[in-house]
PDB file of C-alpha atoms in Angstrom:
ATOM      1  CA  MET A   2     -76.005 188.179 139.903  1.00 65.00           C
ATOM      2  CA  THR A   3     -73.572 190.720 141.259  1.00 67.00           C
ATOM      3  CA  LEU A   4     -74.467 193.682 143.301  1.00 67.00           C
ATOM      4  CA  ARG A   5     -72.147 196.540 143.983  1.00 69.00           C
ATOM      5  CA  SER A   6     -72.244 198.894 146.989  1.00 65.00           C
ATOM      6  CA  THR A   7     -70.436 202.145 147.723  1.00 66.00           C
ATOM      7  CA  SER A   8     -70.712 201.361 151.431  1.00 62.00           C
ATOM      8  CA  PRO A   9     -67.378 201.778 153.162  1.00 60.00           C
ATOM      9  CA  SER A  10     -68.175 198.819 155.548  1.00 59.00           C
ATOM     10  CA  SER A  11     -66.039 195.700 155.068  1.00 58.00           C
ATOM     11  CA  GLN A  12     -68.757 193.775 156.906  1.00 69.00           C
ATOM     12  CA  LEU A  13     -71.458 194.421 154.186  1.00 81.00           C
ATOM     13  CA  ARG A  14     -73.794 191.468 153.660  1.00 86.00           C
ATOM     14  CA  VAL A  15     -77.150 190.922 152.081  1.00 89.00           C
ATOM     15  CA  LYS A  16     -79.917 188.428 152.916  1.00 93.00           C
ATOM     16  CA  VAL A  17     -81.638 186.330 150.241  1.00 94.00           C
ATOM     17  CA  LYS A  18     -84.855 184.422 149.914  1.00 95.00           C
ATOM     18  CA  TYR A  19     -85.342 182.135 146.935  1.00 94.00           C
ATOM     19  CA  PHE A  20     -88.615 181.165 145.063  1.00 91.00           C
ATOM     20  CA  SER A  21     -87.724 177.822 143.437  1.00 90.00           C
ATOM     21  CA  SER A  22     -89.228 175.075 141.347  1.00 85.00           C
ATOM     22  CA  ALA A  23     -87.906 171.514 140.741  1.00 79.00           C
ATOM     23  CA  THR A  24     -88.414 172.002 136.984  1.00 79.00           C
ATOM     24  CA  VAL A  25     -88.990 174.669 134.257  1.00 77.00           C
ATOM     25  CA  SER A  26     -92.240 172.899 133.222  1.00 72.00           C
ATOM     26  CA  THR A  27     -95.369 175.003 133.490  1.00 62.00           C
ATOM     27  CA  ALA A  28     -97.168 171.733 134.363  1.00 62.00           C
ATOM     28  CA  ASP A  29     -95.336 171.634 137.753  1.00 63.00           C
ATOM     29  CA  LYS A  30     -97.725 173.655 139.911  1.00 68.00           C
ATOM     30  CA  PHE A  31     -97.207 171.962 143.247  1.00 68.00           C
ATOM     31  CA  ASN A  32     -93.473 171.566 143.809  1.00 76.00           C
ATOM     32  CA  LEU A  33     -92.746 175.144 144.428  1.00 83.00           C
ATOM     33  CA  THR A  34     -90.953 176.630 147.453  1.00 87.00           C
ATOM     34  CA  TRP A  35     -90.518 180.128 148.870  1.00 87.00           C
ATOM     35  CA  ALA A  36     -87.433 180.425 151.327  1.00 90.00           C
ATOM     36  CA  SER A  37     -87.548 176.552 151.470  1.00 88.00           C
ATOM     37  CA  GLN A  38     -91.130 176.481 152.544  1.00 88.00           C
ATOM     38  CA  THR A  39     -93.964 174.944 150.526  1.00 85.00           C
ATOM     39  CA  MET A  40     -97.740 175.166 150.423  1.00 78.00           C
ATOM     40  CA  GLY A  41     -98.010 171.418 150.362  1.00 71.00           C
ATOM     41  CA  ASP A  42     -98.993 168.864 147.776  1.00 70.00           C
ATOM     42  CA  GLN A  43    -101.973 169.057 145.328  1.00 66.00           C
ATOM     43  CA  PHE A  44    -104.657 168.065 147.767  1.00 67.00           C
ATOM     44  CA  GLY A  45    -103.295 169.295 151.052  1.00 66.00           C
ATOM     45  CA  PRO A  46    -102.686 173.050 150.934  1.00 65.00           C
ATOM     46  CA  ASP A  47    -104.626 175.173 153.406  1.00 74.00           C
ATOM     47  CA  GLY A  48    -103.047 178.548 152.320  1.00 73.00           C
ATOM     48  CA  ARG A  49    -100.245 178.418 154.986  1.00 80.00           C
ATOM     49  CA  LEU A  50     -96.618 177.895 154.272  1.00 83.00           C
ATOM     50  CA  GLN A  51     -95.221 174.649 155.727  1.00 84.00           C
ATOM     51  CA  GLY A  52     -91.695 173.838 156.867  1.00 87.00           C
ATOM     52  CA  GLU A  53     -88.825 175.904 158.221  1.00 91.00           C
ATOM     53  CA  GLU A  54     -88.090 179.251 156.488  1.00 92.00           C
ATOM     54  CA  GLN A  55     -84.452 179.659 155.268  1.00 92.00           C
ATOM     55  CA  THR A  56     -82.973 182.998 154.571  1.00 93.00           C
ATOM     56  CA  GLN A  57     -79.366 182.857 153.112  1.00 93.00           C
ATOM     57  CA  THR A  58     -76.832 185.410 154.181  1.00 93.00           C
ATOM     58  CA  VAL A  59     -74.297 186.438 151.514  1.00 91.00           C
ATOM     59  CA  GLN A  60     -71.094 188.055 152.688  1.00 90.00           C
ATOM     60  CA  CYS A  61     -69.836 190.848 150.365  1.00 87.00           C
ATOM     61  CA  ASN A  62     -66.173 191.395 149.452  1.00 85.00           C
ATOM     62  CA  ALA A  63     -64.879 194.939 148.663  1.00 80.00           C
ATOM     63  CA  GLY A  64     -68.460 196.285 148.077  1.00 77.00           C
ATOM     64  CA  THR A  65     -69.456 193.498 145.724  1.00 84.00           C
ATOM     65  CA  CYS A  66     -72.116 190.949 146.617  1.00 86.00           C
ATOM     66  CA  THR A  67     -72.427 187.853 144.350  1.00 89.00           C
ATOM     67  CA  VAL A  68     -75.786 186.163 144.665  1.00 91.00           C
ATOM     68  CA  THR A  69     -76.068 182.711 143.065  1.00 91.00           C
ATOM     69  CA  VAL A  70     -79.367 182.203 141.222  1.00 92.00           C
ATOM     70  CA  LYS A  71     -79.971 178.872 139.630  1.00 90.00           C
ATOM     71  CA  ALA A  72     -82.641 178.007 137.021  1.00 84.00           C
ATOM     72  CA  PRO A  73     -85.582 177.770 137.653  1.00 86.00           C
ATOM     73  CA  GLN A  74     -85.587 180.211 140.541  1.00 89.00           C
ATOM     74  CA  PHE A  75     -85.573 183.831 141.339  1.00 91.00           C
ATOM     75  CA  ALA A  76     -84.003 185.653 144.367  1.00 94.00           C
ATOM     76  CA  LEU A  77     -85.292 188.436 146.481  1.00 93.00           C
ATOM     77  CA  VAL A  78     -82.370 190.297 147.860  1.00 92.00           C
ATOM     78  CA  PHE A  79     -82.636 192.382 151.017  1.00 90.00           C
ATOM     79  CA  LEU A  80     -80.063 195.161 150.872  1.00 82.00           C
ATOM     80  CA  ASP A  81     -80.219 196.309 154.513  1.00 71.00           C
ATOM     81  CA  ASN A  82     -78.722 194.395 157.378  1.00 58.00           C
ATOM     82  CA  GLN A  83     -81.892 194.454 159.450  1.00 58.00           C
ATOM     83  CA  ASP A  84     -82.788 191.256 161.212  1.00 51.00           C
ATOM     84  CA  SER A  85     -86.446 191.740 160.338  1.00 45.00           C
ATOM     85  CA  VAL A  86     -86.364 189.750 157.203  1.00 45.00           C
ATOM     86  CA  GLY A  87     -88.592 187.078 158.659  1.00 51.00           C
ATOM     87  CA  SER A  88     -90.998 189.406 160.343  1.00 50.00           C
ATOM     88  CA  GLY A  89     -94.657 189.842 159.148  1.00 50.00           C
ATOM     89  CA  LEU A  90     -95.569 186.203 158.983  1.00 52.00           C
ATOM     90  CA  SER A  91     -99.146 185.404 159.538  1.00 52.00           C
ATOM     91  CA  THR A  92    -100.078 183.594 162.634  1.00 55.00           C
ATOM     92  CA  GLN A  93    -103.712 183.170 161.774  1.00 53.00           C
ATOM     93  CA  THR A  94    -105.785 182.671 158.618  1.00 49.00           C
TER      94      THR A  94
END
């Protein structure tokens, strides 16, 4: 996926979080990740994400940002350069 910007900044970058699955099978309900975090296996989830959250930073070149999206996954692209991408995480359930 390619994003184009009219921003004059040569330091333009975007941040990306991926939702991924190991397979495209609809039977795979438990091996899903959001920003490299998982809810756990079939009998272990308690509703909280587990693992370290990973947000990728993509450096843009001449106003063009190329974000790689592999199958089966989708990407949520943050177009601003705020450092608040990881904010808003729940600390209690």
